[in-house]
Tab-separated table of C-alpha atoms and ligand atoms in Angstrom:
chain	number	residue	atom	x	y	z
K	1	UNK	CA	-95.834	207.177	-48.369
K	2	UNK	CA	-95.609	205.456	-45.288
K	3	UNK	CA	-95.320	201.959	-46.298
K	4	UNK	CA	-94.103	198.904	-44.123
K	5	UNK	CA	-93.659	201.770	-41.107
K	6	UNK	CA	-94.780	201.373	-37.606
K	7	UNK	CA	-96.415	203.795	-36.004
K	8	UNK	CA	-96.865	203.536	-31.747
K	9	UNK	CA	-100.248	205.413	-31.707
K	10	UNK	CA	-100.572	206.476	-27.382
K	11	UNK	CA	-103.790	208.400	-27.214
K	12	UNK	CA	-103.554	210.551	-23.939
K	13	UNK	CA	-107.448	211.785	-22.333
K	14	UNK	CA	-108.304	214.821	-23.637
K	15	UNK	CA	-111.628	215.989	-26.149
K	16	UNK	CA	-109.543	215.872	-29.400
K	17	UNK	CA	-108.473	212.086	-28.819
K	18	UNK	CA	-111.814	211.947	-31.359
K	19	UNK	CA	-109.136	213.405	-34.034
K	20	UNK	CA	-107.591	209.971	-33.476
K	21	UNK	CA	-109.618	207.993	-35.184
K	22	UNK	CA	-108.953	209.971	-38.702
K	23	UNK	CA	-105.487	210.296	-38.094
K	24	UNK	CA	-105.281	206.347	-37.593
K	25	UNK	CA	-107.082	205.863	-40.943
K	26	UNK	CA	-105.161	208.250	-42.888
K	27	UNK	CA	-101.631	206.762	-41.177
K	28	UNK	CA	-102.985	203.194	-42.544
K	29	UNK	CA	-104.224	204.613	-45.536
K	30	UNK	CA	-100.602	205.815	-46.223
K	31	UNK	CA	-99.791	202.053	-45.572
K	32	UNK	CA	-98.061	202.421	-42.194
K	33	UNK	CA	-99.515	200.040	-39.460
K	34	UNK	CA	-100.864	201.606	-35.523
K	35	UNK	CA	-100.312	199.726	-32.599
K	36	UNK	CA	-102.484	201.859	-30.490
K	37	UNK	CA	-102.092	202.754	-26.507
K	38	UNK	CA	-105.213	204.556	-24.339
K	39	UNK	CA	-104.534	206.058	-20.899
K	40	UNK	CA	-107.369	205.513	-18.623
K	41	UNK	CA	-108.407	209.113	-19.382
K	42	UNK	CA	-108.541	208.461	-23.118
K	43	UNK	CA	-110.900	205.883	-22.558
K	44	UNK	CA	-113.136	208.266	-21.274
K	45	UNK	CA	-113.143	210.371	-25.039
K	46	UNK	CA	-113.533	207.519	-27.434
K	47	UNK	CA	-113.752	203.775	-27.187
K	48	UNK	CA	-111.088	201.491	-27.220
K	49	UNK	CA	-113.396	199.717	-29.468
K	50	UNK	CA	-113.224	202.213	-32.076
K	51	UNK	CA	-109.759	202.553	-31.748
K	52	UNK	CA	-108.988	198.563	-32.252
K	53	UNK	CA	-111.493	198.738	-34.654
K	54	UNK	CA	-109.587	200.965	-37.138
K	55	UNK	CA	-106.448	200.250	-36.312
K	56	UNK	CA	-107.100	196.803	-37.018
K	57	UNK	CA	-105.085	195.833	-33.678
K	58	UNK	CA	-105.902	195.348	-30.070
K	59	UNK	CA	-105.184	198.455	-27.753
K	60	UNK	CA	-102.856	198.554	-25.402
K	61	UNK	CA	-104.133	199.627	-22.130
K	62	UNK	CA	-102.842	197.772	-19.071
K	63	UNK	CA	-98.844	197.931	-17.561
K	64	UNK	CA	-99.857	194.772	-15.461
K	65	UNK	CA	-101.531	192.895	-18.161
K	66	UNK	CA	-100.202	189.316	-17.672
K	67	UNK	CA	-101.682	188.106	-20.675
K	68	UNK	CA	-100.165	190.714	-22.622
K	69	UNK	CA	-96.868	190.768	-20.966
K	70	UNK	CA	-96.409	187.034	-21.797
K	71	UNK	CA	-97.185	187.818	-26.037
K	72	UNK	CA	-95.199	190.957	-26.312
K	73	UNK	CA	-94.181	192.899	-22.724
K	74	UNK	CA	-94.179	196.626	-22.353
K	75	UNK	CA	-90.182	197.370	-23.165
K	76	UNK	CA	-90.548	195.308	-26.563
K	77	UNK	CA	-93.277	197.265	-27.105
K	78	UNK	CA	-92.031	200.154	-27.054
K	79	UNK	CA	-88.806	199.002	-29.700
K	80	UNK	CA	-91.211	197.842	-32.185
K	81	UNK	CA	-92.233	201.240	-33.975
K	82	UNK	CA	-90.582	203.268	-36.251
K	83	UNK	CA	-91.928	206.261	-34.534
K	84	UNK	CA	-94.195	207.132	-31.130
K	85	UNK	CA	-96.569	209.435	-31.403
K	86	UNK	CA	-98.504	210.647	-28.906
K	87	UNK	CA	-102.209	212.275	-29.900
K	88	UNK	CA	-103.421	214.424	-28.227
K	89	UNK	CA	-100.559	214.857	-25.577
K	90	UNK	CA	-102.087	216.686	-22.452
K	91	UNK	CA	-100.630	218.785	-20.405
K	92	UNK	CA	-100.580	216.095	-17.686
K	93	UNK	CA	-98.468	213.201	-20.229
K	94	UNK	CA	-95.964	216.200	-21.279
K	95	UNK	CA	-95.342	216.732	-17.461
K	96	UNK	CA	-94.955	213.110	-17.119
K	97	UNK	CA	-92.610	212.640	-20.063
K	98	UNK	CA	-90.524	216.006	-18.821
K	99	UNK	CA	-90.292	214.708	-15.162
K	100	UNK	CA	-89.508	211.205	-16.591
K	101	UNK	CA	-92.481	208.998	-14.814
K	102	UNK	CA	-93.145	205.809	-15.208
K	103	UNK	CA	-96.771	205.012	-13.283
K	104	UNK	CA	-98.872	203.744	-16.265
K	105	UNK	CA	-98.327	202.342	-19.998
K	106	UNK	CA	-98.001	205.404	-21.703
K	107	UNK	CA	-95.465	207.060	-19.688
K	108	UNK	CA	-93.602	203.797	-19.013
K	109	UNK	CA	-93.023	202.915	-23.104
K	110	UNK	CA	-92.660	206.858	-23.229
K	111	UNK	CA	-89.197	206.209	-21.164
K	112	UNK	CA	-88.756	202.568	-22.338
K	113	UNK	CA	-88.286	203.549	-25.873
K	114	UNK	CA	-85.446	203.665	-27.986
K	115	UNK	CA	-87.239	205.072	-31.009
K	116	UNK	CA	-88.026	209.482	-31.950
K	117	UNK	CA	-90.774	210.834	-30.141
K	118	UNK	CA	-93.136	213.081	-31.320
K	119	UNK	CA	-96.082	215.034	-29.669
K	120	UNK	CA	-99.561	216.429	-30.741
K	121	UNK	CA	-99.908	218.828	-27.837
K	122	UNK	CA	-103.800	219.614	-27.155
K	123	UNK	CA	-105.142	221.511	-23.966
K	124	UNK	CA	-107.348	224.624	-22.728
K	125	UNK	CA	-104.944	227.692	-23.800
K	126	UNK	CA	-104.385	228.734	-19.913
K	127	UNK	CA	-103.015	225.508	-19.362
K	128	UNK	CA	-100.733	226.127	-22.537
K	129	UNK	CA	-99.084	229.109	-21.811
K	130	UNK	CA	-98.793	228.210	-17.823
K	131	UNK	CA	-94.971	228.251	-17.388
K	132	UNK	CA	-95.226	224.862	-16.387
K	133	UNK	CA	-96.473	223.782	-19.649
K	134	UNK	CA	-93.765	226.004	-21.333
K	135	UNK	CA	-91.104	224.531	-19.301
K	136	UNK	CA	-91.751	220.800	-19.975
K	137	UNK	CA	-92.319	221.582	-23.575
K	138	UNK	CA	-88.913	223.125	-23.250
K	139	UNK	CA	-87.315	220.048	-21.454
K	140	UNK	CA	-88.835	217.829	-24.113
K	141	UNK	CA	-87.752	219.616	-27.471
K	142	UNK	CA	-84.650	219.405	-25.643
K	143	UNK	CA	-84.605	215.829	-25.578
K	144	UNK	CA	-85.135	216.007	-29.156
K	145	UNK	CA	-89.238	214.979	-29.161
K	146	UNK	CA	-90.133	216.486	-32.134
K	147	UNK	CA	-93.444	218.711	-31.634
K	148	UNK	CA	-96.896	219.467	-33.933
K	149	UNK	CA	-99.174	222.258	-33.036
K	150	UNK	CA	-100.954	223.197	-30.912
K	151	UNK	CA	-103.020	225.228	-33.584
K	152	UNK	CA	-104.851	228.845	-32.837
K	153	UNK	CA	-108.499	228.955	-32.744
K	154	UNK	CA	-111.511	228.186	-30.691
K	155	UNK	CA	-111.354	225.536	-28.662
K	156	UNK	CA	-114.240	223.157	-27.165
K	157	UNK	CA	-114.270	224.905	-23.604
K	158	UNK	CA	-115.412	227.814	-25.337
K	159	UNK	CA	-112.107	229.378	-24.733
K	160	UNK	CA	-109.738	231.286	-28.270
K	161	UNK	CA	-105.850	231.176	-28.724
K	162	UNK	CA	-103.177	228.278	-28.804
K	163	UNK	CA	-104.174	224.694	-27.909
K	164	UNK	CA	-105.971	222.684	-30.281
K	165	UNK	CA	-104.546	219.770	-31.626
K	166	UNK	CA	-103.321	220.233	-35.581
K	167	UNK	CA	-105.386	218.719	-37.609
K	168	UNK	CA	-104.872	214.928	-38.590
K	169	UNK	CA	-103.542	215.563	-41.947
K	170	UNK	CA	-101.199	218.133	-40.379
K	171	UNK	CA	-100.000	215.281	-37.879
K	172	UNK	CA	-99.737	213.339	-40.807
K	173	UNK	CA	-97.127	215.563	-42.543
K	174	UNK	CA	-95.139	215.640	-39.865
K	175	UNK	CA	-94.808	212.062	-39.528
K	176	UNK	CA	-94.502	211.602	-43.212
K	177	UNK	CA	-91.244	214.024	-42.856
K	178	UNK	CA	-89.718	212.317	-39.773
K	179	UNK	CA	-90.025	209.079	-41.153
K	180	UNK	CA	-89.487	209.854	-44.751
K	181	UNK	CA	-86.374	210.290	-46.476
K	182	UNK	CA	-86.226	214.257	-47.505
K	183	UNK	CA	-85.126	215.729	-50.428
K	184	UNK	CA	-81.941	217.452	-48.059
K	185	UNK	CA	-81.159	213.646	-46.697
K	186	UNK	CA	-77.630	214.099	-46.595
K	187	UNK	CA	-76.671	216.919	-47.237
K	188	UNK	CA	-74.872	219.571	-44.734
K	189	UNK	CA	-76.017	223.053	-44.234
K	190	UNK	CA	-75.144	225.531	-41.763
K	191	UNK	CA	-77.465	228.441	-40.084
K	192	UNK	CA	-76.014	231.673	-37.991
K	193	UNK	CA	-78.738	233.461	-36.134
K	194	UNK	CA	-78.680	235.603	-33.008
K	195	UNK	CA	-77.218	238.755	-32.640
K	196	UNK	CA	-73.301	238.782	-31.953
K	197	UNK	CA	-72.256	240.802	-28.233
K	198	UNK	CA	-69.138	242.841	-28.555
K	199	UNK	CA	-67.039	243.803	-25.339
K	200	UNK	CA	-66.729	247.458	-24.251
K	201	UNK	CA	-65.053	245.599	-21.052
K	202	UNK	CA	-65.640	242.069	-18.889
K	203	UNK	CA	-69.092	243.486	-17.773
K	204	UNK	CA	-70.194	245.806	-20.928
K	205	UNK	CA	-71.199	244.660	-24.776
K	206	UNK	CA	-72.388	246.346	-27.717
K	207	UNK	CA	-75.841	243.737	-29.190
K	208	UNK	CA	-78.301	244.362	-31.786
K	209	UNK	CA	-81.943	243.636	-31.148
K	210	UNK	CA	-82.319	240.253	-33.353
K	211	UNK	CA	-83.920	237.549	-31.414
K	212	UNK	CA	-82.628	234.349	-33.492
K	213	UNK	CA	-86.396	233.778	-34.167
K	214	UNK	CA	-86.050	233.226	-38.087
K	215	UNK	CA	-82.681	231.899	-38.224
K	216	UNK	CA	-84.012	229.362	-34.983
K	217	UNK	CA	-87.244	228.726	-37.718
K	218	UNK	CA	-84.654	228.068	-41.153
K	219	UNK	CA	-82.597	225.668	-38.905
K	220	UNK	CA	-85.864	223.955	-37.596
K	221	UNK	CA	-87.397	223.703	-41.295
K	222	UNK	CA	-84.091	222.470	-42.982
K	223	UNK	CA	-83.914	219.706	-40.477
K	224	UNK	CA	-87.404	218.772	-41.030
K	225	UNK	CA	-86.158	218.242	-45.045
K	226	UNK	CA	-83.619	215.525	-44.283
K	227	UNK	CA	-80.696	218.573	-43.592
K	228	UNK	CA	-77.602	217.834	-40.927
K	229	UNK	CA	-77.443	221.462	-39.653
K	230	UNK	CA	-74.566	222.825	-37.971
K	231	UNK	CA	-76.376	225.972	-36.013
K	232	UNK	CA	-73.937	228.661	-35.366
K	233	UNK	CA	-75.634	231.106	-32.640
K	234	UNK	CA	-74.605	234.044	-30.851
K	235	UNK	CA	-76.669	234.907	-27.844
K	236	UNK	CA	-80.153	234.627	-28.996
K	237	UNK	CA	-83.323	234.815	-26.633
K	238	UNK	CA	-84.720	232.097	-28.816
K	239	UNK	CA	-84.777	228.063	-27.524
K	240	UNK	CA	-82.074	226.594	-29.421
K	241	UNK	CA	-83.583	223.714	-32.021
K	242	UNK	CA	-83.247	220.306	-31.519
K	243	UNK	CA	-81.825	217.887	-33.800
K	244	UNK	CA	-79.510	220.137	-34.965
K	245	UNK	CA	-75.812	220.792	-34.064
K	246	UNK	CA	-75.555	224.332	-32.184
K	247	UNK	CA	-72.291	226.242	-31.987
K	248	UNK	CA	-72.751	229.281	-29.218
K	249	UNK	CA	-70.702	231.973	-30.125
K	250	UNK	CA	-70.716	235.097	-28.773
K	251	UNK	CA	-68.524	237.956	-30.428
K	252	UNK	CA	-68.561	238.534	-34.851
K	253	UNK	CA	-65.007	236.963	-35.076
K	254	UNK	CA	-66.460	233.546	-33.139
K	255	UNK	CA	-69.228	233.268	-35.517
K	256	UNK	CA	-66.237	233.469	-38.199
K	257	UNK	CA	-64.406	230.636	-36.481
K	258	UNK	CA	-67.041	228.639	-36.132
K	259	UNK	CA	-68.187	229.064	-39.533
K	260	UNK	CA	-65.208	228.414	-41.236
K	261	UNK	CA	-64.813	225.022	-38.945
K	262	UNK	CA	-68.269	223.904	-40.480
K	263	UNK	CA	-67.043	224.367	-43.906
K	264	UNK	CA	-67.640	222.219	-46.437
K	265	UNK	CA	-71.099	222.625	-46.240
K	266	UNK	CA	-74.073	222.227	-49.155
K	267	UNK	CA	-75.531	225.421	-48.634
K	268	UNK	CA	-74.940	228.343	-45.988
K	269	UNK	CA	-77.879	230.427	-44.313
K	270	UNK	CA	-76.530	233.461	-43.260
K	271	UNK	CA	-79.171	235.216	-41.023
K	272	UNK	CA	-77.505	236.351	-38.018
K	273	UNK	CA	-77.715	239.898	-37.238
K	274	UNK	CA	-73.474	240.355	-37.094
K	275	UNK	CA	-72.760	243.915	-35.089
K	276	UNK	CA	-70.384	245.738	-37.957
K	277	UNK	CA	-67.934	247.115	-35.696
K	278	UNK	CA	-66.142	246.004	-32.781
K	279	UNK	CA	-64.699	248.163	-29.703
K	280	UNK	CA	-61.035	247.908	-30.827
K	281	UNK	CA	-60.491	249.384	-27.378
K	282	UNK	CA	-62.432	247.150	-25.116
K	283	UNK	CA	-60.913	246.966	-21.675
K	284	UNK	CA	-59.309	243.601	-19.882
K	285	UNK	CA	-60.920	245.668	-16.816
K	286	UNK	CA	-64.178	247.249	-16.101
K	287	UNK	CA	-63.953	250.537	-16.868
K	288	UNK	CA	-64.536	253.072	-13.980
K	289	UNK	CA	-65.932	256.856	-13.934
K	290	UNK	CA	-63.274	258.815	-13.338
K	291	UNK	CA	-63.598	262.535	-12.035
K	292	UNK	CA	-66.221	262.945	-14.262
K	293	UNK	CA	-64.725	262.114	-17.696
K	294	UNK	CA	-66.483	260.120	-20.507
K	295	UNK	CA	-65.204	257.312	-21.923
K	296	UNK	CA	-64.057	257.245	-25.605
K	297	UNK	CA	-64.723	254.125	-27.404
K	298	UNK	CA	-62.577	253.430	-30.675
K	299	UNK	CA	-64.048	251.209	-33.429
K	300	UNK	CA	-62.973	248.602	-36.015
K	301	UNK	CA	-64.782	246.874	-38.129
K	302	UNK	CA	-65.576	243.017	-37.991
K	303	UNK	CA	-65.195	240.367	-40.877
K	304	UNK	CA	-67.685	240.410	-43.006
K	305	UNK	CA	-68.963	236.612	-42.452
K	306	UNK	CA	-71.227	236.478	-45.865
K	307	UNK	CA	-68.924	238.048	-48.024
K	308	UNK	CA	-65.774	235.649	-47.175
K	309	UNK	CA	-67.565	232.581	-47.666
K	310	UNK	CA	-68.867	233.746	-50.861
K	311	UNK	CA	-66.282	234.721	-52.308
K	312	UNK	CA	-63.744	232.002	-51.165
K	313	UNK	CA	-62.984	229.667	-54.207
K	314	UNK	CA	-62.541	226.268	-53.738
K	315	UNK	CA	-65.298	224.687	-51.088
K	316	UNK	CA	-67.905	227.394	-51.664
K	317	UNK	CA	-71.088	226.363	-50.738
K	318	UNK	CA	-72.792	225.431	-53.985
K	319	UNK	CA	-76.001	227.818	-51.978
K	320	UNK	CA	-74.922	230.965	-50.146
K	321	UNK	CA	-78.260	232.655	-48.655
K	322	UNK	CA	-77.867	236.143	-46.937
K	323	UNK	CA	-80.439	238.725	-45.105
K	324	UNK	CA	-80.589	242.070	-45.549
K	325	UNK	CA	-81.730	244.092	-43.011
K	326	UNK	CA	-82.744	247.581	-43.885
K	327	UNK	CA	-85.470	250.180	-42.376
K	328	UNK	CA	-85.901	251.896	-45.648
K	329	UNK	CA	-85.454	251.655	-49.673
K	330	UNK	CA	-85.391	247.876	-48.556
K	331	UNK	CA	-85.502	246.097	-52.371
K	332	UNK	CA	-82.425	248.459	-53.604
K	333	UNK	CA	-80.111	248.218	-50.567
K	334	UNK	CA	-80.862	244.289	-50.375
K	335	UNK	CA	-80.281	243.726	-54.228
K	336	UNK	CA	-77.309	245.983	-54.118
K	337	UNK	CA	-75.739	243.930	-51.212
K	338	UNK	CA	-76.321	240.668	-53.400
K	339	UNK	CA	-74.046	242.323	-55.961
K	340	UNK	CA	-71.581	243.349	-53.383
K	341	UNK	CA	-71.374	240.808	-51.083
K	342	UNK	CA	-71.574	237.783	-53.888
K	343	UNK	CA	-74.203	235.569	-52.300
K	344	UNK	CA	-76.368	233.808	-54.027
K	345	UNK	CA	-79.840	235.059	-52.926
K	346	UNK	CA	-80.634	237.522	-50.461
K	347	UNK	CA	-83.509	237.216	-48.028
K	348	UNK	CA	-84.327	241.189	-47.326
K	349	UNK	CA	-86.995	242.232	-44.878
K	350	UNK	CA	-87.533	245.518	-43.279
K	351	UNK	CA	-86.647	245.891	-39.635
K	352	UNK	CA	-87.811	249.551	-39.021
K	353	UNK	CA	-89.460	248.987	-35.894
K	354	UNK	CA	-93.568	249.737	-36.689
K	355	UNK	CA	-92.881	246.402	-38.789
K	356	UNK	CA	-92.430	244.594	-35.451
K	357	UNK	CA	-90.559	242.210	-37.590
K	358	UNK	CA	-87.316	242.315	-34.925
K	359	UNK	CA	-88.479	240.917	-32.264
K	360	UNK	CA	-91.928	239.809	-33.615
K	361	UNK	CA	-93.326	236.243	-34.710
K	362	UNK	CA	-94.249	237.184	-37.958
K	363	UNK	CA	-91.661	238.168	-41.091
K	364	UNK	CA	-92.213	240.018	-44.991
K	365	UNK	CA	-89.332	239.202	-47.022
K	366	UNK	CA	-88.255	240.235	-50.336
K	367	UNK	CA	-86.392	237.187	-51.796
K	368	UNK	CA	-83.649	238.373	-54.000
K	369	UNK	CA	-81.762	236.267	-56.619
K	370	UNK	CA	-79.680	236.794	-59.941
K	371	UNK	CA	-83.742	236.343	-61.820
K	372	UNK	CA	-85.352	239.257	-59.707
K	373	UNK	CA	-87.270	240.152	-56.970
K	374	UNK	CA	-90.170	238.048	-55.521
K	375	UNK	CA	-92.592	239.207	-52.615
K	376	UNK	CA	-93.235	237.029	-50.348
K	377	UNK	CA	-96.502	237.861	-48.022
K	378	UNK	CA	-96.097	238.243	-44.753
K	379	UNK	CA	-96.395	234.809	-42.219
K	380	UNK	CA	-95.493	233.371	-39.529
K	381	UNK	CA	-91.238	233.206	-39.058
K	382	UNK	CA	-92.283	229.787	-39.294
K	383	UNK	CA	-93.979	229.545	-42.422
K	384	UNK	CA	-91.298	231.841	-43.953
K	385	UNK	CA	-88.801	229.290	-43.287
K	386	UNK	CA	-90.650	226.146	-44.498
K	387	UNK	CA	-90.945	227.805	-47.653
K	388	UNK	CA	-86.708	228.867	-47.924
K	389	UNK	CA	-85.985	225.706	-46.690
K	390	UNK	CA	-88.049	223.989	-49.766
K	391	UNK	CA	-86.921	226.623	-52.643
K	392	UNK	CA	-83.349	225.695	-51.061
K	393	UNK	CA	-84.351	221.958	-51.684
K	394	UNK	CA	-85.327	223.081	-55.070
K	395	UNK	CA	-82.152	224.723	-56.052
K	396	UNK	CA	-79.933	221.727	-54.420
K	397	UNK	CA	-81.305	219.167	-55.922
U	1	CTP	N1	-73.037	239.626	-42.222
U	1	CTP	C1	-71.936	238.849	-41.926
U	1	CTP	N2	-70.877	239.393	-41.282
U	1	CTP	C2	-70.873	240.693	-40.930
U	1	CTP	C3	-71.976	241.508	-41.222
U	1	CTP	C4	-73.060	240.946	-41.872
U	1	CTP	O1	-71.937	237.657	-42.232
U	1	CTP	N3	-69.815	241.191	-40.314
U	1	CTP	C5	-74.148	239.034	-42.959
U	1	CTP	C6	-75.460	238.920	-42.202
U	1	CTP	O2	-75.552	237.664	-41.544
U	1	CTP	C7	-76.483	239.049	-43.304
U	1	CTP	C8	-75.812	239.951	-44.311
U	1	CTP	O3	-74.421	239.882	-44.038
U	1	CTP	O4	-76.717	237.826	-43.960
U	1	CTP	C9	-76.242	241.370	-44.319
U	1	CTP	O5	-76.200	241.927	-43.057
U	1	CTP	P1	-76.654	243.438	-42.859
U	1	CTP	O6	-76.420	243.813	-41.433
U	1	CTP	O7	-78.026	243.653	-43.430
U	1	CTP	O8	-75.679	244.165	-43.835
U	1	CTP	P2	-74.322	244.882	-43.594
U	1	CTP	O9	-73.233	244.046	-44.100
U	1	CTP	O10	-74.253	245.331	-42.195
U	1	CTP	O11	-74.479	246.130	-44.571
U	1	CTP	P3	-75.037	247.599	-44.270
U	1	CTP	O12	-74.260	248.091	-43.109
U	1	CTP	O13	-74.776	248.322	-45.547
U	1	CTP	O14	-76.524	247.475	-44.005
């Protein structure tokens, strides 16, 4: 419920600014209250009348209004709402907010606010995936705007793929989670992701193929509950999530470090991809060919991260959650390294590579725990991790 909240409706110009007008009646519905802002190019999509009309307040759609600027000016307007939302954001107001401009209402209470952010991004799919577009979405879930879609499908210039606006009730949800309290609210979890690099010498590593994608995705959905999240990464291709506190690691033994300096923690995700073994012989120096002669590397084997922190005593996490990663006989290995590694679940998936899981946007997980095995189907990394993050909630409560 969204009762007593304010909600700083700016409707940018594009053909979904229709889905507007539902999401303003299910946002009052919920009990919150819309002060609404058009661009110029919104007006050209739907009616400021309709838009007044249902939010039940005037729209705001003038930076040199006088009239207005004497009741309530532009910077107080943008301090009044619990949260700004901007439906559908185009690619030309996400460029705007990215480059920090200031030339009309919108973008001027975009910078003039002290309140979250959050964007319904809507376009044609070319001008999604331009790098532009990719960049500025970049720069802005850097600054911590939260994000909602775009959704795959067909779109209205006849076009398929990424780029129309999630639907109201999807919007709705999000909002409901920023705003709302969350059944984590308070309680500290920590993630590792990534794969960990291991020195041969100053210019040489041993890495894994794990792109932080899921562990990126648990973080992300556990902050979305209410979670503080420490973030322990080593060097993962994926965009590190905002909102959360990230701690870049690089080798096995700094993921240990920093995961024993986030301790105490509620409940520990451990899905980095740790390399087992380190060089024990890396060089200070890079190492040169000599006449001919091949290198010999020696090994030694890294801390096992999971196992320590679930079997330390006192300040366990009351929720230890490992991966297994395994490219065959995936259900016994995983519930055999449950047993052996004393964590409390194990998330097992198989990485043999026609899964495309490593690597991929999709994930099929086994979840493991002391009741059994359940089968999860396979879903977006995404949707995986919403669903962790809520049995987590579940079991913490
Ligand atoms: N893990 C860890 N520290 C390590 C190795 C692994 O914390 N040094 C964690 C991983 O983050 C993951 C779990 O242990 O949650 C299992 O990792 P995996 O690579 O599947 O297992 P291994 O321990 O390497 O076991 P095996 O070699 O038998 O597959």
């Amino acid at each position: 419920m969204l009762a007593g909240k304010r909600i700083l409706l700016i409707i940018g110009g594009g053909i979904a600014a229709y889905k507007c007008l539902e999401l303003i009646r299910l946002l009052r519905g919920q009990g919150a209250s819309v002060t609404p802002v058009m661009t110029r190019a919104a007006e050209e999509f739907v009616t400021p009348l309709s838009v007044s009309a249902l939010a039940g307040e005037v729209v705001h759609r003038d930076l040199f209004d006088l009239t207005k600027e004497a009741e309530m000016g532009h910077i107080q307007l943008s301090r009044v709402a619990d949260l700004v939302v901007v439906a559908p954001a185009t690619a030309d107001l996400m460029a705007k907010m990215a480059q920090g401009l200031a030339s009309d209402l919108a973008s001027t209470l975009l910078m003039a606010t002290d309140t979250p952010v959050m964007i319904a991004p809507a376009m044609n799919v070319r001008m999604w995936e331009h790098p532009a577009t990719q960049r500025n979405l970049a720069v802005l879930q850097g600054d911590g705007v939260r994000v909602v879609g775009p959704d795959v499908g067909d779109m209205a210039c006849g076009e398929h793929g990424p780029g129309r606006m999630a639907e109201p009730a999807a919007v709705l949800a999000a909002i409901d989670t920023a705003l709302g309290d969350g059944p984590l609210k308070g309680r500290r979890v920590l993630v590792t992701s990534g794969p960990t690099h291991e020195p041969i010498d100053p210019v040489r590593y041993i890495a894994n193929r794990s792109s932080g994608a899921q562990g990126t995705a648990i973080a992300e959905a556990l902050r979305d509950l209410g979670a503080e999240v420490v973030f322990v990464t080593g060097p993962a291709d994926a965009a590190r999530p905002a909102g959360v506190q990230v701690v870049e690691v690089e080798t096995a033994r700094e993921m240990r470090e920093a995961v024993h300096a986030a301790l105490p923690v509620a409940a520990g995700v451990f899905a980095a991809a740790v390399a087992d073994w380190r060089v024990a012989t890396a060089s200070g120096s890079k190492i040169k060919k000599v006449n001919g002669a091949l290198p010999v590397l020696e090994f030694a084997e890294n801390p096992d991260i999971l196992a320590e922190v679930s079997q330390m005593g006192a300040g366990r996490p009351a929720l230890v959650v490992g991966f297994a990663a395994e490219t065959d006989d995936v259900e016994r290995h995983a519930t055999a390294k449950r047993q052996r590694k004393g964590c409390d679940w194990i998330v097992a998936n198989d990485v043999s590579p026609e899964t495309g899981i490593m690597g991929g946007s999709e994930n099929a997980v086994l979840l493991i725990t002391a009741d059994g095995t359940e089968t999860w189907p396979r879903a977006a990394k995404a949707e995986v991790a919403r669903r962790l993050a809520a049995r987590m909630a579940e079991a913490l409560r």
